[in-house]
mmCIF file of C-alpha atoms in Angstrom:
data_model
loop_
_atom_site.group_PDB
_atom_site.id
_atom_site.type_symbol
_atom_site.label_atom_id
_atom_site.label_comp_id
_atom_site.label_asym_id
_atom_site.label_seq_id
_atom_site.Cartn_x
_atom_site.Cartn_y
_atom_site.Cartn_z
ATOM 1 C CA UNK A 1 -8.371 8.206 -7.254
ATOM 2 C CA UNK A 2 -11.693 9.666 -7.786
ATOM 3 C CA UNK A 3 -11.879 8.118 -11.075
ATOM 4 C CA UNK A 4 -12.170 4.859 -9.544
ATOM 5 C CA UNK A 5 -14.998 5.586 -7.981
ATOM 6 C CA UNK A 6 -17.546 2.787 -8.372
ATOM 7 C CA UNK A 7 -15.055 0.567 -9.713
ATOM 8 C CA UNK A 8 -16.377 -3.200 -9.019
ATOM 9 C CA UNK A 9 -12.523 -4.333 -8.413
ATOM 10 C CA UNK A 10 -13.149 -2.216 -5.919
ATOM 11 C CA UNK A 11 -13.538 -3.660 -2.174
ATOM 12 C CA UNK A 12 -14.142 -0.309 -0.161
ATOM 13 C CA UNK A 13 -15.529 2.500 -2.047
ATOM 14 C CA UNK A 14 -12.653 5.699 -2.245
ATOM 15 C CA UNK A 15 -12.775 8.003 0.603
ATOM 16 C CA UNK A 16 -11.706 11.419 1.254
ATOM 17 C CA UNK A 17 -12.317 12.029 4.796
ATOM 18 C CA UNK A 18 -9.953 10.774 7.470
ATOM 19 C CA UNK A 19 -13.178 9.073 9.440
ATOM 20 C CA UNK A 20 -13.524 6.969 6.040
ATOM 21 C CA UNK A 21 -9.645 5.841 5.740
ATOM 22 C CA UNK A 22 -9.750 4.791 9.716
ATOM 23 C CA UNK A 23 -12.429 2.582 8.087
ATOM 24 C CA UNK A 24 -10.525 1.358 5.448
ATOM 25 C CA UNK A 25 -7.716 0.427 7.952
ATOM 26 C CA UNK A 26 -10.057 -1.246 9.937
ATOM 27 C CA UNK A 27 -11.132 -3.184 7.281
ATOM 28 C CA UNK A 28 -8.002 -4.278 5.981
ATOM 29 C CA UNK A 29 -7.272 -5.714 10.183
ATOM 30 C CA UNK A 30 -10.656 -7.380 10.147
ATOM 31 C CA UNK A 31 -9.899 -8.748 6.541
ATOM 32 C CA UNK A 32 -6.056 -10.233 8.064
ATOM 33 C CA UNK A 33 -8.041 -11.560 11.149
ATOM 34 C CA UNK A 34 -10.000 -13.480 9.058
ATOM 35 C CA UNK A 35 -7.273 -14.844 6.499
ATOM 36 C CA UNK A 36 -5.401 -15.550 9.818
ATOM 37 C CA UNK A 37 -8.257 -18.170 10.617
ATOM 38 C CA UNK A 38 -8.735 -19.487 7.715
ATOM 39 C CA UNK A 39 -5.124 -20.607 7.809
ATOM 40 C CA UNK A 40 -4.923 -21.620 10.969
ATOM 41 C CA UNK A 41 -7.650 -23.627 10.859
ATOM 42 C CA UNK A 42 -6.686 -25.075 6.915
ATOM 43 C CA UNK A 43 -5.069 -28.785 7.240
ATOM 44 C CA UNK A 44 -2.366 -27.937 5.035
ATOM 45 C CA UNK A 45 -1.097 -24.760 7.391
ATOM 46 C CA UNK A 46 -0.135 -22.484 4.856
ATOM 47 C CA UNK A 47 2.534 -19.977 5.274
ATOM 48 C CA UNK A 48 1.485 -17.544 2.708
ATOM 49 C CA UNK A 49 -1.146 -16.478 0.447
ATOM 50 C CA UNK A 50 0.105 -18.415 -2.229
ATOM 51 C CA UNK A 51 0.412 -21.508 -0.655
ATOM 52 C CA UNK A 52 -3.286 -21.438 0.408
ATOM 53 C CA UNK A 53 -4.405 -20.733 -2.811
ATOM 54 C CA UNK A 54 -2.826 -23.572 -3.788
ATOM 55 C CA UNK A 55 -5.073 -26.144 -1.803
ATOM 56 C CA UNK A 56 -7.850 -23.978 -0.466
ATOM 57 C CA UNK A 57 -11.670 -24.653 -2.416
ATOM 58 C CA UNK A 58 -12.131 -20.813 -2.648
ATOM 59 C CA UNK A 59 -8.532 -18.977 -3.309
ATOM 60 C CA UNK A 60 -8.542 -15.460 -1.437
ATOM 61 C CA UNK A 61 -7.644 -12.083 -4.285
ATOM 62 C CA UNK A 62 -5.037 -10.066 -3.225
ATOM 63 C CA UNK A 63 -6.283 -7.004 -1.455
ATOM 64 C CA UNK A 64 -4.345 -3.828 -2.178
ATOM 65 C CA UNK A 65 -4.791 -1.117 0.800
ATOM 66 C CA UNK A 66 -3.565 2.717 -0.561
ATOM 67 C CA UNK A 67 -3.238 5.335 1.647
ATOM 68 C CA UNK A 68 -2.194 9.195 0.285
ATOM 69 C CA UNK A 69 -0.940 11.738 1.823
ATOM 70 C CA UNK A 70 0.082 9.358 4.676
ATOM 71 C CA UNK A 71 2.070 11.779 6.582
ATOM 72 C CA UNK A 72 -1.481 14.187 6.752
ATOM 73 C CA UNK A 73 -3.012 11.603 8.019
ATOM 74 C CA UNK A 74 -0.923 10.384 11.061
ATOM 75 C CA UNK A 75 -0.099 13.650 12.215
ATOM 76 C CA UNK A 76 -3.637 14.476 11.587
ATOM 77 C CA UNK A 77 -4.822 11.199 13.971
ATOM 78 C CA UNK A 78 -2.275 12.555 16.966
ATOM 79 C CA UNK A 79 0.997 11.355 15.215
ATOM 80 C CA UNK A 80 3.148 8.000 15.061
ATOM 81 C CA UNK A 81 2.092 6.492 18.171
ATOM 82 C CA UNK A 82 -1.435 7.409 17.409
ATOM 83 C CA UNK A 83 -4.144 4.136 17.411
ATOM 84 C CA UNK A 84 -4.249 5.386 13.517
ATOM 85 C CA UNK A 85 -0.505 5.094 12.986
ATOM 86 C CA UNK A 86 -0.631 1.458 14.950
ATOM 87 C CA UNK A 87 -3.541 0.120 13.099
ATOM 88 C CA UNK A 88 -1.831 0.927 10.096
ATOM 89 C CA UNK A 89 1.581 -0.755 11.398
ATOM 90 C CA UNK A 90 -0.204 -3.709 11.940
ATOM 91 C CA UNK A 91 -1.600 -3.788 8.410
ATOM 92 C CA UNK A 92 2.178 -3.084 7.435
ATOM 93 C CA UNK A 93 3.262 -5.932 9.481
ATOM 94 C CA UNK A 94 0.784 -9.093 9.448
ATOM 95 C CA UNK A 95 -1.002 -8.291 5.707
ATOM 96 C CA UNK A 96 2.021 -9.818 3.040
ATOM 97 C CA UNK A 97 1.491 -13.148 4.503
ATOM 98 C CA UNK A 98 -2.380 -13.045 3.784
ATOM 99 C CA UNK A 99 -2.189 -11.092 0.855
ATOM 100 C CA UNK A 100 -3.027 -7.696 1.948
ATOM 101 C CA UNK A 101 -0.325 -5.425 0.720
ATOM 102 C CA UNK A 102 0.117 -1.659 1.746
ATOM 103 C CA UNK A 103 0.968 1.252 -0.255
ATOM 104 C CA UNK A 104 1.483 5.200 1.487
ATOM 105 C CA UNK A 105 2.187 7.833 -0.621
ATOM 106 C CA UNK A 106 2.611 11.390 0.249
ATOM 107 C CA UNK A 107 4.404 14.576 -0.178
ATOM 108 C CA UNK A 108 6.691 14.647 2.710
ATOM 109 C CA UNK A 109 8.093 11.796 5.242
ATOM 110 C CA UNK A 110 9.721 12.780 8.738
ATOM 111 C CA UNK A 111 10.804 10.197 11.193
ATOM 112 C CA UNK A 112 7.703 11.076 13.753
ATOM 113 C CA UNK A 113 5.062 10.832 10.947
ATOM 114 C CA UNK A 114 6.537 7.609 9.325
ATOM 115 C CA UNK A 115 7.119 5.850 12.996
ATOM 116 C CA UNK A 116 7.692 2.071 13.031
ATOM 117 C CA UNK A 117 5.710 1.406 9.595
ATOM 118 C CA UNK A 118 8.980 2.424 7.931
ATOM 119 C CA UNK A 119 10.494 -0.519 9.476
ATOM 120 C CA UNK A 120 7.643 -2.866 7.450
ATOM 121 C CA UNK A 121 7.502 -1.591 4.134
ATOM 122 C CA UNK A 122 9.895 -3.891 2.046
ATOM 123 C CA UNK A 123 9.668 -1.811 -1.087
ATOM 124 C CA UNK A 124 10.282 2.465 -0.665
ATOM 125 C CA UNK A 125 10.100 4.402 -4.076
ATOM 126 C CA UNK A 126 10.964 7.953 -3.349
ATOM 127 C CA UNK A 127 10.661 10.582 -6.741
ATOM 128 C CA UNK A 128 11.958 14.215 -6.508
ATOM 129 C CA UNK A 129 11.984 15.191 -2.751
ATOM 130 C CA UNK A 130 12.703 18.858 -1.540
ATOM 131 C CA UNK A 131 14.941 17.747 1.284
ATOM 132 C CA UNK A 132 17.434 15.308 1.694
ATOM 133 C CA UNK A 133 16.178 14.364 5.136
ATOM 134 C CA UNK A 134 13.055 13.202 3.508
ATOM 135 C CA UNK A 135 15.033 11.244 1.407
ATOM 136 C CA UNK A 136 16.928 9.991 4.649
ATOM 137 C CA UNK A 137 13.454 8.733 6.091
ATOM 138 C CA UNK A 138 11.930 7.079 2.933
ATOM 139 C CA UNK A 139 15.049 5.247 1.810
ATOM 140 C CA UNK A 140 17.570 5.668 4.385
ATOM 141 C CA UNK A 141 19.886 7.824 2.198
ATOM 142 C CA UNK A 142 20.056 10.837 -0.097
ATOM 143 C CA UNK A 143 19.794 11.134 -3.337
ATOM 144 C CA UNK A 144 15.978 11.513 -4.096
ATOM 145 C CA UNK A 145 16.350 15.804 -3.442
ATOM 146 C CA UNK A 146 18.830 15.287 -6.492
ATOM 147 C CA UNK A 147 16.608 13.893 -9.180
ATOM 148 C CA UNK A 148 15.738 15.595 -12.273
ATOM 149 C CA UNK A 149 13.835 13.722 -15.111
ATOM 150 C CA UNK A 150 9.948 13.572 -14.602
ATOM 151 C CA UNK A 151 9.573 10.557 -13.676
ATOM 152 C CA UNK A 152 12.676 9.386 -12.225
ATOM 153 C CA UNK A 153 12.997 7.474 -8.827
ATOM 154 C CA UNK A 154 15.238 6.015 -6.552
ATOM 155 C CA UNK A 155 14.500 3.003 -4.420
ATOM 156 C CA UNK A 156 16.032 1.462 -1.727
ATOM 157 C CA UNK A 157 15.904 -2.255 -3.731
ATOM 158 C CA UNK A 158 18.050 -0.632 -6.479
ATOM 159 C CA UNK A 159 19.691 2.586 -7.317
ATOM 160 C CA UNK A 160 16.911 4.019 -10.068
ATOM 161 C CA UNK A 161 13.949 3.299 -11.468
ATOM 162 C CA UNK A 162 12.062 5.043 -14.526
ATOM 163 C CA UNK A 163 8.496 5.544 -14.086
ATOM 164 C CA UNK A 164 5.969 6.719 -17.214
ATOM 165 C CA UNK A 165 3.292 9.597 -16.787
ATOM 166 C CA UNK A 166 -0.194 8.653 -17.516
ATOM 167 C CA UNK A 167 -2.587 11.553 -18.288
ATOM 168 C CA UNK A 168 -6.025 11.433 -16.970
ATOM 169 C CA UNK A 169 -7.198 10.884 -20.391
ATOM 170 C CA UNK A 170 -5.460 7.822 -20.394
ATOM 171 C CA UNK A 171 -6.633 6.457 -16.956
ATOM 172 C CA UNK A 172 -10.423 4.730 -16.959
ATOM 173 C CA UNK A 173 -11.020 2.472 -14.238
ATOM 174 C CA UNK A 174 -10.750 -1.440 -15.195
ATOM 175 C CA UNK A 175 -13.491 -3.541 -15.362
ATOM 176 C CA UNK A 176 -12.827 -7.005 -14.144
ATOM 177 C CA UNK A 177 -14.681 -8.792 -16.342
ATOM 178 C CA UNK A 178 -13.622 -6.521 -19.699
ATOM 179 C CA UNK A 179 -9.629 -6.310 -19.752
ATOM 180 C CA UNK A 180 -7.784 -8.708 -21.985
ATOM 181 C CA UNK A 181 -3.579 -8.797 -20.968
ATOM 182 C CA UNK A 182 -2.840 -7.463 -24.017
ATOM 183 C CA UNK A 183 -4.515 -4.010 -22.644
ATOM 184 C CA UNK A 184 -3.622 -4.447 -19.323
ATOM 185 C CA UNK A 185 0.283 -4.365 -20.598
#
């Protein structure tokens, strides 16, 4: 992700230390907090992000929190029922409604790292696994220690997916302002 870095989409600059992504986490929580007022305390009540865009005076972006190498990271913080691993839960469990949405990534899932966020995530994309137990944990079956096309996935929404390499000569970050949809596509 270090080519992002200094990316004005950007809300949290990227961070390599596990100090900095406790931060992040803690961000995303205070961020949640505050859409949580803001709808509570919005006539209309709105029950999702959407719906309070639709009648708020200042619509709220969609926040997008990534975390890689997950798994290092809980274990790292004292494992699953680590304040780390609940924090992130928690992000996981109250952020759709408000628009914060969570994305882990990382190079092997066990049941102890993973915990109860598995539980939250309503979309798990697992590519070519070495084990079918970490297939078990991601998507609740095997099948992922069986793929063989770059690029190939299975998910637990439907059987495969296709995914497309991008080189790092292809990636620049985006500037908000400077993107038409024809390049974005």
């Amino acid at each position: 992700f270090g080519k992002f870095q200094g990316d004005e989409a950007l809300l949290h600059p990227v961070v390599t230390t596990l100090e900095k992504c406790y931060e992040i986490v803690d961000k995303a929580n205070s961020e949640i907090i505050r859409r949580g007022r803001l709808f509570d305390t919005h006539p209309e009540r709105p029950d999702s992000l959407g719906d309070y865009n639709a009648v708020a005076d200042e619509p709220l972006p969609q926040v997008l929190v990534m975390l890689d190498e997950f798994s290092a990271m809980v274990s790292a913080s004292g494992g699953s029922k680590s304040q780390f691993a609940q924090r992130i839960t928690s992000v996981a469990w109250r952020g759709l409604k408000f628009g914060v949405q969570l994305v882990l990534s990382g190079q092997d899932f066990t049941k102890d790292t993973v915990g109860p966020v598995a539980e939250q995530m309503l979309t798990k994309i697992a590519l070519k696994v070495m084990k079918g137990s970490t297939s078990r944990v991601v998507l609740g079956r095997n099948g992922a220690e069986h793929l063989r096309r770059p690029g190939q996935a299975l998910t637990n929404r439907s059987s495969m997916l296709q995914l497309y390499f991008v080189g790092d000569d292809e990636i620049s970050p985006v500037q908000s302002s400077g993107m038409s949809a024809d390049e974005e596509r």
